[in-house]
Amino acid sequence: AVVSTQSTGIRKIEISEVQWYSYVLAGYLGIAKRINTLPPGLQVMVDGSVPMSAGLSSSSALVCASALLATLVLKDKSLSREQIAELCAKSERYVGTEGGGMDQAISFLGVKGKAQLINFNPVRCEPVTLPDSVTFVVSNCLVNKWKADGTDFNNRVAECRLGCKVLGCKLGSDWRSITTYHHLMTSREMTPGQLHQNALQHLHSHPYSKQEIMEILGCSEEEFSTIIGRSNNKQFKLFDRADHVAGEAARVAQFHKLCADGNPNAEELGALIDASHLSLKDKYNVSIDELDTLTQICREAGALGSRLVGAGFGGCTISMLPKSMEKKFIQEVYEKYYAPRNLKFEECHGRHIFPTSPGHGACLLEGL
């Protein structure tokens, strides 16, 4: 990492040649920059069981743990959990990933035994009670995706950013002030269904070129480059990405409503999870053959719903299934997916396929 300083403290942070420990640096330096203090060196031991490059937010976990440690070392205890989550989302961008903030939010605001409905600007969470009758199982498709390479991930971010600006422009909004679809929906009091209808009306289904978008927005090449950030795309699928965002927002709202009403139908929840994967595959184009195969095997093994988790392009699926089927489910998925890849059950269980449940957010343990 390169930390540029001036007489009043830290001016700029740059992290190059990204390695796993770059995420540790990102969190630590993010807190140091907030209080404008050049941080002392540390000797740190890192341990964990979250698979790397598997779409399970291992990188964000390192950022969050490091930032939490930094608040202790640098004696900055003024941040709320919500504030430190937002700061960690920004800090992770030092590594080169144009992420949002969901991973960091759940890392700090998780509640044991509860799902969380996460909202942003500012970050806030609402606990969601899941059915007692179900459990969740994570399965790794064994294709690793190194998030810091950033290309595919950052391209999707750029397409969504451009899409909300183009749609906002078509609707007569000040497109320069619009940065996300959530912002567009809020500013125009749109529901997910209305966003979908506006996308159908104002965005064409075939990819947009850079020149076409610049002409619609009336922006310069320099301004366009600023909007797309680290993306290297030449063509931009604005409608498909908008369609996915609208659909996913509607599914999240429906999932939350079913749970909030009490005693939700688990099959209805599972259908929403399946629909999410189909949209990620066909509209957001972040699934791969191995993930599609694995989710299908999970459904055949008894999952009520199964979808990829994380940024896609590899990594894991998460499946919701009846608690009573957990052991049988894990065995069947092993036999159909992992055994043909010459892996022993002992190698997979607990490492590539394992049950999971919501846990408490990050915290400091002192005096051990």
mmCIF file with all atom_site columns, C-alpha atoms in Angstrom, residues 147-354:
data_model
loop_
_atom_site.group_PDB
_atom_site.id
_atom_site.type_symbol
_atom_site.label_atom_id
_atom_site.label_alt_id
_atom_site.label_comp_id
_atom_site.label_asym_id
_atom_site.label_entity_id
_atom_site.label_seq_id
_atom_site.pdbx_PDB_ins_code
_atom_site.Cartn_x
_atom_site.Cartn_y
_atom_site.Cartn_z
_atom_site.occupancy
_atom_site.B_iso_or_equiv
_atom_site.pdbx_formal_charge
_atom_site.auth_seq_id
_atom_site.auth_comp_id
_atom_site.auth_asym_id
_atom_site.auth_atom_id
_atom_site.pdbx_PDB_model_num
ATOM 1   C CA . LYS A 1 147 ? -13.186 -10.484 -6.872  1.00 0.00 ? 147 LYS A CA 1
ATOM 2   C CA . ALA A 1 148 ? -10.254 -8.078  -6.902  1.00 0.00 ? 148 ALA A CA 1
ATOM 3   C CA . ASP A 1 149 ? -9.690  -8.791  -10.587 1.00 0.00 ? 149 ASP A CA 1
ATOM 4   C CA . GLY A 1 150 ? -12.909 -6.761  -10.708 1.00 0.00 ? 150 GLY A CA 1
ATOM 5   C CA . THR A 1 151 ? -13.581 -6.826  -14.464 1.00 0.00 ? 151 THR A CA 1
ATOM 6   C CA . ASP A 1 152 ? -16.946 -8.604  -14.653 1.00 0.00 ? 152 ASP A CA 1
ATOM 7   C CA . PHE A 1 153 ? -18.132 -7.226  -11.321 1.00 0.00 ? 153 PHE A CA 1
ATOM 8   C CA . ASN A 1 154 ? -17.227 -3.634  -12.163 1.00 0.00 ? 154 ASN A CA 1
ATOM 9   C CA . ASN A 1 155 ? -18.856 -3.950  -15.591 1.00 0.00 ? 155 ASN A CA 1
ATOM 10  C CA . ARG A 1 156 ? -22.222 -4.755  -13.969 1.00 0.00 ? 156 ARG A CA 1
ATOM 11  C CA . VAL A 1 157 ? -21.832 -1.776  -11.638 1.00 0.00 ? 157 VAL A CA 1
ATOM 12  C CA . ALA A 1 158 ? -21.134 0.484   -14.625 1.00 0.00 ? 158 ALA A CA 1
ATOM 13  C CA . GLU A 1 159 ? -24.142 -0.839  -16.572 1.00 0.00 ? 159 GLU A CA 1
ATOM 14  C CA . CYS A 1 160 ? -26.473 -0.175  -13.634 1.00 0.00 ? 160 CYS A CA 1
ATOM 15  C CA . ARG A 1 161 ? -25.007 3.287   -13.098 1.00 0.00 ? 161 ARG A CA 1
ATOM 16  C CA . LEU A 1 162 ? -25.399 4.161   -16.773 1.00 0.00 ? 162 LEU A CA 1
ATOM 17  C CA . GLY A 1 163 ? -28.854 2.603   -16.959 1.00 0.00 ? 163 GLY A CA 1
ATOM 18  C CA . CYS A 1 164 ? -30.316 4.651   -14.103 1.00 0.00 ? 164 CYS A CA 1
ATOM 19  C CA . LYS A 1 165 ? -28.830 7.826   -15.599 1.00 0.00 ? 165 LYS A CA 1
ATOM 20  C CA . VAL A 1 166 ? -30.173 7.110   -19.104 1.00 0.00 ? 166 VAL A CA 1
ATOM 21  C CA . LEU A 1 167 ? -33.605 6.179   -17.731 1.00 0.00 ? 167 LEU A CA 1
ATOM 22  C CA . GLY A 1 168 ? -33.600 9.246   -15.497 1.00 0.00 ? 168 GLY A CA 1
ATOM 23  C CA . CYS A 1 169 ? -32.707 11.433  -18.464 1.00 0.00 ? 169 CYS A CA 1
ATOM 24  C CA . LYS A 1 170 ? -35.560 9.918   -20.526 1.00 0.00 ? 170 LYS A CA 1
ATOM 25  C CA . LEU A 1 171 ? -37.960 10.636  -17.655 1.00 0.00 ? 171 LEU A CA 1
ATOM 26  C CA . GLY A 1 172 ? -36.837 14.258  -17.360 1.00 0.00 ? 172 GLY A CA 1
ATOM 27  C CA . SER A 1 173 ? -34.781 13.954  -14.168 1.00 0.00 ? 173 SER A CA 1
ATOM 28  C CA . ASP A 1 174 ? -31.405 15.558  -13.538 1.00 0.00 ? 174 ASP A CA 1
ATOM 29  C CA . TRP A 1 175 ? -29.375 12.507  -14.553 1.00 0.00 ? 175 TRP A CA 1
ATOM 30  C CA . ARG A 1 176 ? -26.137 13.828  -13.062 1.00 0.00 ? 176 ARG A CA 1
ATOM 31  C CA . SER A 1 177 ? -27.631 13.681  -9.580  1.00 0.00 ? 177 SER A CA 1
ATOM 32  C CA . ILE A 1 178 ? -28.810 10.068  -9.999  1.00 0.00 ? 178 ILE A CA 1
ATOM 33  C CA . THR A 1 179 ? -26.302 7.395   -8.995  1.00 0.00 ? 179 THR A CA 1
ATOM 34  C CA . THR A 1 180 ? -28.404 4.264   -8.363  1.00 0.00 ? 180 THR A CA 1
ATOM 35  C CA . TYR A 1 181 ? -31.746 2.770   -9.350  1.00 0.00 ? 181 TYR A CA 1
ATOM 36  C CA . HIS A 1 182 ? -32.805 3.110   -5.709  1.00 0.00 ? 182 HIS A CA 1
ATOM 37  C CA . HIS A 1 183 ? -32.118 6.850   -5.917  1.00 0.00 ? 183 HIS A CA 1
ATOM 38  C CA . LEU A 1 184 ? -34.099 7.090   -9.163  1.00 0.00 ? 184 LEU A CA 1
ATOM 39  C CA . MET A 1 185 ? -37.022 5.148   -7.689  1.00 0.00 ? 185 MET A CA 1
ATOM 40  C CA . THR A 1 186 ? -37.036 7.239   -4.514  1.00 0.00 ? 186 THR A CA 1
ATOM 41  C CA . SER A 1 187 ? -36.783 10.587  -6.313  1.00 0.00 ? 187 SER A CA 1
ATOM 42  C CA . ARG A 1 188 ? -39.696 9.726   -8.609  1.00 0.00 ? 188 ARG A CA 1
ATOM 43  C CA . GLU A 1 189 ? -41.666 7.701   -6.032  1.00 0.00 ? 189 GLU A CA 1
ATOM 44  C CA . MET A 1 190 ? -41.546 4.607   -8.236  1.00 0.00 ? 190 MET A CA 1
ATOM 45  C CA . THR A 1 191 ? -42.385 1.060   -7.197  1.00 0.00 ? 191 THR A CA 1
ATOM 46  C CA . PRO A 1 192 ? -40.313 -1.837  -8.610  1.00 0.00 ? 192 PRO A CA 1
ATOM 47  C CA . GLY A 1 193 ? -43.213 -2.544  -10.971 1.00 0.00 ? 193 GLY A CA 1
ATOM 48  C CA . GLN A 1 194 ? -43.192 1.036   -12.232 1.00 0.00 ? 194 GLN A CA 1
ATOM 49  C CA . LEU A 1 195 ? -39.422 0.874   -12.700 1.00 0.00 ? 195 LEU A CA 1
ATOM 50  C CA . HIS A 1 196 ? -39.927 -2.229  -14.829 1.00 0.00 ? 196 HIS A CA 1
ATOM 51  C CA . GLN A 1 197 ? -42.626 -0.515  -16.928 1.00 0.00 ? 197 GLN A CA 1
ATOM 52  C CA . ASN A 1 198 ? -40.457 2.578   -17.430 1.00 0.00 ? 198 ASN A CA 1
ATOM 53  C CA . ALA A 1 199 ? -37.514 0.416   -18.475 1.00 0.00 ? 199 ALA A CA 1
ATOM 54  C CA . LEU A 1 200 ? -39.732 -1.406  -20.991 1.00 0.00 ? 200 LEU A CA 1
ATOM 55  C CA . GLN A 1 201 ? -40.900 1.921   -22.404 1.00 0.00 ? 201 GLN A CA 1
ATOM 56  C CA . HIS A 1 202 ? -37.648 3.883   -22.491 1.00 0.00 ? 202 HIS A CA 1
ATOM 57  C CA . LEU A 1 203 ? -34.753 1.370   -22.785 1.00 0.00 ? 203 LEU A CA 1
ATOM 58  C CA . HIS A 1 204 ? -34.235 -0.854  -25.813 1.00 0.00 ? 204 HIS A CA 1
ATOM 59  C CA . SER A 1 205 ? -33.368 -4.529  -25.329 1.00 0.00 ? 205 SER A CA 1
ATOM 60  C CA . HIS A 1 206 ? -30.213 -4.648  -27.439 1.00 0.00 ? 206 HIS A CA 1
ATOM 61  C CA . PRO A 1 207 ? -26.870 -3.381  -26.049 1.00 0.00 ? 207 PRO A CA 1
ATOM 62  C CA . TYR A 1 208 ? -26.052 0.325   -26.061 1.00 0.00 ? 208 TYR A CA 1
ATOM 63  C CA . SER A 1 209 ? -22.768 1.664   -27.393 1.00 0.00 ? 209 SER A CA 1
ATOM 64  C CA . LYS A 1 210 ? -20.664 4.256   -25.656 1.00 0.00 ? 210 LYS A CA 1
ATOM 65  C CA . GLN A 1 211 ? -21.460 6.779   -28.392 1.00 0.00 ? 211 GLN A CA 1
ATOM 66  C CA . GLU A 1 212 ? -25.239 6.246   -28.098 1.00 0.00 ? 212 GLU A CA 1
ATOM 67  C CA . ILE A 1 213 ? -25.186 6.770   -24.333 1.00 0.00 ? 213 ILE A CA 1
ATOM 68  C CA . MET A 1 214 ? -23.038 9.908   -24.662 1.00 0.00 ? 214 MET A CA 1
ATOM 69  C CA . GLU A 1 215 ? -25.519 11.330  -27.180 1.00 0.00 ? 215 GLU A CA 1
ATOM 70  C CA . ILE A 1 216 ? -28.530 10.581  -24.926 1.00 0.00 ? 216 ILE A CA 1
ATOM 71  C CA . LEU A 1 217 ? -26.899 12.160  -21.885 1.00 0.00 ? 217 LEU A CA 1
ATOM 72  C CA . GLY A 1 218 ? -25.118 14.932  -23.781 1.00 0.00 ? 218 GLY A CA 1
ATOM 73  C CA . CYS A 1 219 ? -21.931 14.224  -21.852 1.00 0.00 ? 219 CYS A CA 1
ATOM 74  C CA . SER A 1 220 ? -18.266 14.381  -22.827 1.00 0.00 ? 220 SER A CA 1
ATOM 75  C CA . GLU A 1 221 ? -15.986 11.373  -23.175 1.00 0.00 ? 221 GLU A CA 1
ATOM 76  C CA . GLU A 1 222 ? -14.204 12.410  -19.994 1.00 0.00 ? 222 GLU A CA 1
ATOM 77  C CA . GLU A 1 223 ? -17.456 12.543  -18.044 1.00 0.00 ? 223 GLU A CA 1
ATOM 78  C CA . PHE A 1 224 ? -18.506 9.172   -19.474 1.00 0.00 ? 224 PHE A CA 1
ATOM 79  C CA . SER A 1 225 ? -15.219 7.627   -18.306 1.00 0.00 ? 225 SER A CA 1
ATOM 80  C CA . THR A 1 226 ? -15.811 9.015   -14.822 1.00 0.00 ? 226 THR A CA 1
ATOM 81  C CA . ILE A 1 227 ? -19.281 7.430   -14.727 1.00 0.00 ? 227 ILE A CA 1
ATOM 82  C CA . ILE A 1 228 ? -18.143 3.938   -15.721 1.00 0.00 ? 228 ILE A CA 1
ATOM 83  C CA . GLY A 1 229 ? -15.159 3.959   -13.365 1.00 0.00 ? 229 GLY A CA 1
ATOM 84  C CA . ARG A 1 230 ? -13.075 0.786   -13.652 1.00 0.00 ? 230 ARG A CA 1
ATOM 85  C CA . SER A 1 231 ? -15.301 -0.896  -16.258 1.00 0.00 ? 231 SER A CA 1
ATOM 86  C CA . ASN A 1 232 ? -13.736 -1.922  -19.576 1.00 0.00 ? 232 ASN A CA 1
ATOM 87  C CA . ASN A 1 233 ? -17.046 -2.622  -21.343 1.00 0.00 ? 233 ASN A CA 1
ATOM 88  C CA . LYS A 1 234 ? -17.613 -1.580  -24.964 1.00 0.00 ? 234 LYS A CA 1
ATOM 89  C CA . GLN A 1 235 ? -21.290 -2.566  -25.061 1.00 0.00 ? 235 GLN A CA 1
ATOM 90  C CA . PHE A 1 236 ? -23.806 -1.986  -22.252 1.00 0.00 ? 236 PHE A CA 1
ATOM 91  C CA . LYS A 1 237 ? -26.947 -4.072  -21.625 1.00 0.00 ? 237 LYS A CA 1
ATOM 92  C CA . LEU A 1 238 ? -28.966 -1.388  -19.890 1.00 0.00 ? 238 LEU A CA 1
ATOM 93  C CA . PHE A 1 239 ? -32.438 -2.926  -20.201 1.00 0.00 ? 239 PHE A CA 1
ATOM 94  C CA . ASP A 1 240 ? -31.506 -6.382  -18.955 1.00 0.00 ? 240 ASP A CA 1
ATOM 95  C CA . ARG A 1 241 ? -29.727 -4.937  -15.911 1.00 0.00 ? 241 ARG A CA 1
ATOM 96  C CA . ALA A 1 242 ? -32.677 -2.626  -15.126 1.00 0.00 ? 242 ALA A CA 1
ATOM 97  C CA . ASP A 1 243 ? -35.080 -5.537  -15.535 1.00 0.00 ? 243 ASP A CA 1
ATOM 98  C CA . HIS A 1 244 ? -33.058 -7.585  -13.039 1.00 0.00 ? 244 HIS A CA 1
ATOM 99  C CA . VAL A 1 245 ? -32.865 -4.743  -10.506 1.00 0.00 ? 245 VAL A CA 1
ATOM 100 C CA . ALA A 1 246 ? -36.625 -4.126  -10.678 1.00 0.00 ? 246 ALA A CA 1
ATOM 101 C CA . GLY A 1 247 ? -37.426 -7.818  -10.423 1.00 0.00 ? 247 GLY A CA 1
ATOM 102 C CA . GLU A 1 248 ? -35.028 -8.398  -7.530  1.00 0.00 ? 248 GLU A CA 1
ATOM 103 C CA . ALA A 1 249 ? -36.426 -5.414  -5.619  1.00 0.00 ? 249 ALA A CA 1
ATOM 104 C CA . ALA A 1 250 ? -39.939 -6.812  -6.051  1.00 0.00 ? 250 ALA A CA 1
ATOM 105 C CA . ARG A 1 251 ? -38.832 -10.289 -4.917  1.00 0.00 ? 251 ARG A CA 1
ATOM 106 C CA . VAL A 1 252 ? -37.119 -8.900  -1.807  1.00 0.00 ? 252 VAL A CA 1
ATOM 107 C CA . ALA A 1 253 ? -40.255 -6.919  -0.924  1.00 0.00 ? 253 ALA A CA 1
ATOM 108 C CA . GLN A 1 254 ? -42.460 -9.983  -1.417  1.00 0.00 ? 254 GLN A CA 1
ATOM 109 C CA . PHE A 1 255 ? -40.130 -12.241 0.621   1.00 0.00 ? 255 PHE A CA 1
ATOM 110 C CA . HIS A 1 256 ? -40.154 -9.686  3.442   1.00 0.00 ? 256 HIS A CA 1
ATOM 111 C CA . LYS A 1 257 ? -43.951 -9.345  3.314   1.00 0.00 ? 257 LYS A CA 1
ATOM 112 C CA . LEU A 1 258 ? -44.481 -13.103 3.479   1.00 0.00 ? 258 LEU A CA 1
ATOM 113 C CA . CYS A 1 259 ? -42.194 -13.388 6.508   1.00 0.00 ? 259 CYS A CA 1
ATOM 114 C CA . ALA A 1 260 ? -43.651 -10.316 8.219   1.00 0.00 ? 260 ALA A CA 1
ATOM 115 C CA . ASP A 1 261 ? -47.206 -11.664 7.875   1.00 0.00 ? 261 ASP A CA 1
ATOM 116 C CA . GLY A 1 262 ? -46.208 -14.639 10.033  1.00 0.00 ? 262 GLY A CA 1
ATOM 117 C CA . ASN A 1 263 ? -46.099 -18.383 9.280   1.00 0.00 ? 263 ASN A CA 1
ATOM 118 C CA . PRO A 1 264 ? -45.013 -17.919 5.630   1.00 0.00 ? 264 PRO A CA 1
ATOM 119 C CA . ASN A 1 265 ? -45.418 -20.650 3.050   1.00 0.00 ? 265 ASN A CA 1
ATOM 120 C CA . ALA A 1 266 ? -41.885 -22.021 2.596   1.00 0.00 ? 266 ALA A CA 1
ATOM 121 C CA . GLU A 1 267 ? -42.635 -23.114 -0.963  1.00 0.00 ? 267 GLU A CA 1
ATOM 122 C CA . GLU A 1 268 ? -43.573 -19.539 -1.905  1.00 0.00 ? 268 GLU A CA 1
ATOM 123 C CA . LEU A 1 269 ? -40.305 -18.292 -0.406  1.00 0.00 ? 269 LEU A CA 1
ATOM 124 C CA . GLY A 1 270 ? -38.415 -20.980 -2.317  1.00 0.00 ? 270 GLY A CA 1
ATOM 125 C CA . ALA A 1 271 ? -40.034 -19.951 -5.598  1.00 0.00 ? 271 ALA A CA 1
ATOM 126 C CA . LEU A 1 272 ? -38.773 -16.389 -5.052  1.00 0.00 ? 272 LEU A CA 1
ATOM 127 C CA . ILE A 1 273 ? -35.237 -17.725 -4.482  1.00 0.00 ? 273 ILE A CA 1
ATOM 128 C CA . ASP A 1 274 ? -35.430 -19.775 -7.690  1.00 0.00 ? 274 ASP A CA 1
ATOM 129 C CA . ALA A 1 275 ? -36.719 -16.774 -9.641  1.00 0.00 ? 275 ALA A CA 1
ATOM 130 C CA . SER A 1 276 ? -33.795 -14.739 -8.316  1.00 0.00 ? 276 SER A CA 1
ATOM 131 C CA . HIS A 1 277 ? -31.292 -17.252 -9.694  1.00 0.00 ? 277 HIS A CA 1
ATOM 132 C CA . LEU A 1 278 ? -33.026 -17.321 -13.078 1.00 0.00 ? 278 LEU A CA 1
ATOM 133 C CA . SER A 1 279 ? -32.802 -13.521 -13.286 1.00 0.00 ? 279 SER A CA 1
ATOM 134 C CA . LEU A 1 280 ? -29.146 -13.530 -12.217 1.00 0.00 ? 280 LEU A CA 1
ATOM 135 C CA . LYS A 1 281 ? -28.519 -16.064 -14.989 1.00 0.00 ? 281 LYS A CA 1
ATOM 136 C CA . ASP A 1 282 ? -30.575 -14.586 -17.842 1.00 0.00 ? 282 ASP A CA 1
ATOM 137 C CA . LYS A 1 283 ? -30.799 -10.850 -17.057 1.00 0.00 ? 283 LYS A CA 1
ATOM 138 C CA . TYR A 1 284 ? -27.711 -10.034 -15.001 1.00 0.00 ? 284 TYR A CA 1
ATOM 139 C CA . ASN A 1 285 ? -25.563 -12.694 -16.730 1.00 0.00 ? 285 ASN A CA 1
ATOM 140 C CA . VAL A 1 286 ? -23.439 -13.528 -13.684 1.00 0.00 ? 286 VAL A CA 1
ATOM 141 C CA . SER A 1 287 ? -24.080 -17.257 -13.442 1.00 0.00 ? 287 SER A CA 1
ATOM 142 C CA . ILE A 1 288 ? -21.980 -19.976 -15.049 1.00 0.00 ? 288 ILE A CA 1
ATOM 143 C CA . ASP A 1 289 ? -22.719 -23.573 -16.119 1.00 0.00 ? 289 ASP A CA 1
ATOM 144 C CA . GLU A 1 290 ? -21.373 -25.037 -12.872 1.00 0.00 ? 290 GLU A CA 1
ATOM 145 C CA . LEU A 1 291 ? -23.627 -22.828 -10.737 1.00 0.00 ? 291 LEU A CA 1
ATOM 146 C CA . ASP A 1 292 ? -26.663 -23.640 -12.891 1.00 0.00 ? 292 ASP A CA 1
ATOM 147 C CA . THR A 1 293 ? -25.903 -27.358 -12.641 1.00 0.00 ? 293 THR A CA 1
ATOM 148 C CA . LEU A 1 294 ? -25.402 -27.187 -8.890  1.00 0.00 ? 294 LEU A CA 1
ATOM 149 C CA . THR A 1 295 ? -28.628 -25.239 -8.218  1.00 0.00 ? 295 THR A CA 1
ATOM 150 C CA . GLN A 1 296 ? -30.564 -27.774 -10.314 1.00 0.00 ? 296 GLN A CA 1
ATOM 151 C CA . ILE A 1 297 ? -29.020 -30.682 -8.385  1.00 0.00 ? 297 ILE A CA 1
ATOM 152 C CA . CYS A 1 298 ? -29.935 -28.918 -5.138  1.00 0.00 ? 298 CYS A CA 1
ATOM 153 C CA . ARG A 1 299 ? -33.557 -28.581 -6.244  1.00 0.00 ? 299 ARG A CA 1
ATOM 154 C CA . GLU A 1 300 ? -33.668 -32.250 -7.244  1.00 0.00 ? 300 GLU A CA 1
ATOM 155 C CA . ALA A 1 301 ? -32.251 -33.147 -3.819  1.00 0.00 ? 301 ALA A CA 1
ATOM 156 C CA . GLY A 1 302 ? -35.133 -31.404 -2.064  1.00 0.00 ? 302 GLY A CA 1
ATOM 157 C CA . ALA A 1 303 ? -34.299 -27.688 -1.960  1.00 0.00 ? 303 ALA A CA 1
ATOM 158 C CA . LEU A 1 304 ? -37.375 -25.461 -1.975  1.00 0.00 ? 304 LEU A CA 1
ATOM 159 C CA . GLY A 1 305 ? -35.230 -22.792 -3.638  1.00 0.00 ? 305 GLY A CA 1
ATOM 160 C CA . SER A 1 306 ? -31.601 -22.460 -4.690  1.00 0.00 ? 306 SER A CA 1
ATOM 161 C CA . ARG A 1 307 ? -29.588 -19.559 -6.124  1.00 0.00 ? 307 ARG A CA 1
ATOM 162 C CA . LEU A 1 308 ? -26.047 -18.343 -6.535  1.00 0.00 ? 308 LEU A CA 1
ATOM 163 C CA . VAL A 1 309 ? -24.738 -16.170 -3.734  1.00 0.00 ? 309 VAL A CA 1
ATOM 164 C CA . GLY A 1 310 ? -22.301 -13.272 -3.997  1.00 0.00 ? 310 GLY A CA 1
ATOM 165 C CA . ALA A 1 311 ? -21.145 -11.594 -7.181  1.00 0.00 ? 311 ALA A CA 1
ATOM 166 C CA . GLY A 1 312 ? -21.375 -14.746 -9.311  1.00 0.00 ? 312 GLY A CA 1
ATOM 167 C CA . PHE A 1 313 ? -19.025 -16.043 -12.039 1.00 0.00 ? 313 PHE A CA 1
ATOM 168 C CA . GLY A 1 314 ? -18.183 -18.917 -9.671  1.00 0.00 ? 314 GLY A CA 1
ATOM 169 C CA . GLY A 1 315 ? -18.367 -19.523 -5.957  1.00 0.00 ? 315 GLY A CA 1
ATOM 170 C CA . CYS A 1 316 ? -21.336 -20.838 -4.021  1.00 0.00 ? 316 CYS A CA 1
ATOM 171 C CA . THR A 1 317 ? -25.050 -21.465 -4.068  1.00 0.00 ? 317 THR A CA 1
ATOM 172 C CA . ILE A 1 318 ? -27.379 -21.182 -1.089  1.00 0.00 ? 318 ILE A CA 1
ATOM 173 C CA . SER A 1 319 ? -30.369 -23.495 -0.821  1.00 0.00 ? 319 SER A CA 1
ATOM 174 C CA . MET A 1 320 ? -33.394 -23.374 1.448   1.00 0.00 ? 320 MET A CA 1
ATOM 175 C CA . LEU A 1 321 ? -34.801 -26.757 2.454   1.00 0.00 ? 321 LEU A CA 1
ATOM 176 C CA . PRO A 1 322 ? -36.871 -28.441 5.163   1.00 0.00 ? 322 PRO A CA 1
ATOM 177 C CA . LYS A 1 323 ? -34.788 -29.008 8.309   1.00 0.00 ? 323 LYS A CA 1
ATOM 178 C CA . SER A 1 324 ? -35.759 -32.670 8.305   1.00 0.00 ? 324 SER A CA 1
ATOM 179 C CA . MET A 1 325 ? -34.024 -33.186 4.948   1.00 0.00 ? 325 MET A CA 1
ATOM 180 C CA . GLU A 1 326 ? -30.624 -31.647 5.768   1.00 0.00 ? 326 GLU A CA 1
ATOM 181 C CA . LYS A 1 327 ? -28.603 -34.871 6.112   1.00 0.00 ? 327 LYS A CA 1
ATOM 182 C CA . LYS A 1 328 ? -30.217 -36.547 3.079   1.00 0.00 ? 328 LYS A CA 1
ATOM 183 C CA . PHE A 1 329 ? -29.836 -33.351 1.027   1.00 0.00 ? 329 PHE A CA 1
ATOM 184 C CA . ILE A 1 330 ? -26.107 -33.014 1.729   1.00 0.00 ? 330 ILE A CA 1
ATOM 185 C CA . GLN A 1 331 ? -25.507 -36.675 0.878   1.00 0.00 ? 331 GLN A CA 1
ATOM 186 C CA . GLU A 1 332 ? -27.417 -36.480 -2.406  1.00 0.00 ? 332 GLU A CA 1
ATOM 187 C CA . VAL A 1 333 ? -25.729 -33.261 -3.541  1.00 0.00 ? 333 VAL A CA 1
ATOM 188 C CA . TYR A 1 334 ? -22.368 -34.834 -2.716  1.00 0.00 ? 334 TYR A CA 1
ATOM 189 C CA . GLU A 1 335 ? -23.158 -37.931 -4.788  1.00 0.00 ? 335 GLU A CA 1
ATOM 190 C CA . LYS A 1 336 ? -24.392 -35.960 -7.809  1.00 0.00 ? 336 LYS A CA 1
ATOM 191 C CA . TYR A 1 337 ? -21.919 -33.044 -7.861  1.00 0.00 ? 337 TYR A CA 1
ATOM 192 C CA . TYR A 1 338 ? -18.789 -33.702 -5.821  1.00 0.00 ? 338 TYR A CA 1
ATOM 193 C CA . ALA A 1 339 ? -18.301 -37.489 -6.160  1.00 0.00 ? 339 ALA A CA 1
ATOM 194 C CA . PRO A 1 340 ? -18.102 -37.273 -10.002 1.00 0.00 ? 340 PRO A CA 1
ATOM 195 C CA . ARG A 1 341 ? -15.254 -34.769 -9.439  1.00 0.00 ? 341 ARG A CA 1
ATOM 196 C CA . ASN A 1 342 ? -13.329 -37.413 -7.488  1.00 0.00 ? 342 ASN A CA 1
ATOM 197 C CA . LEU A 1 343 ? -13.784 -35.749 -4.107  1.00 0.00 ? 343 LEU A CA 1
ATOM 198 C CA . LYS A 1 344 ? -14.343 -37.780 -0.958  1.00 0.00 ? 344 LYS A CA 1
ATOM 199 C CA . PHE A 1 345 ? -17.284 -36.976 1.293   1.00 0.00 ? 345 PHE A CA 1
ATOM 200 C CA . GLU A 1 346 ? -14.941 -36.111 4.165   1.00 0.00 ? 346 GLU A CA 1
ATOM 201 C CA . GLU A 1 347 ? -13.225 -33.520 1.955   1.00 0.00 ? 347 GLU A CA 1
ATOM 202 C CA . CYS A 1 348 ? -16.518 -31.837 1.084   1.00 0.00 ? 348 CYS A CA 1
ATOM 203 C CA . HIS A 1 349 ? -18.687 -31.934 4.183   1.00 0.00 ? 349 HIS A CA 1
ATOM 204 C CA . GLY A 1 350 ? -18.062 -28.827 6.241   1.00 0.00 ? 350 GLY A CA 1
ATOM 205 C CA . ARG A 1 351 ? -15.749 -27.364 3.608   1.00 0.00 ? 351 ARG A CA 1
ATOM 206 C CA . HIS A 1 352 ? -17.530 -27.323 0.225   1.00 0.00 ? 352 HIS A CA 1
ATOM 207 C CA . ILE A 1 353 ? -21.044 -28.052 1.467   1.00 0.00 ? 353 ILE A CA 1
ATOM 208 C CA . PHE A 1 354 ? -22.337 -27.105 4.896   1.00 0.00 ? 354 PHE A CA 1
#
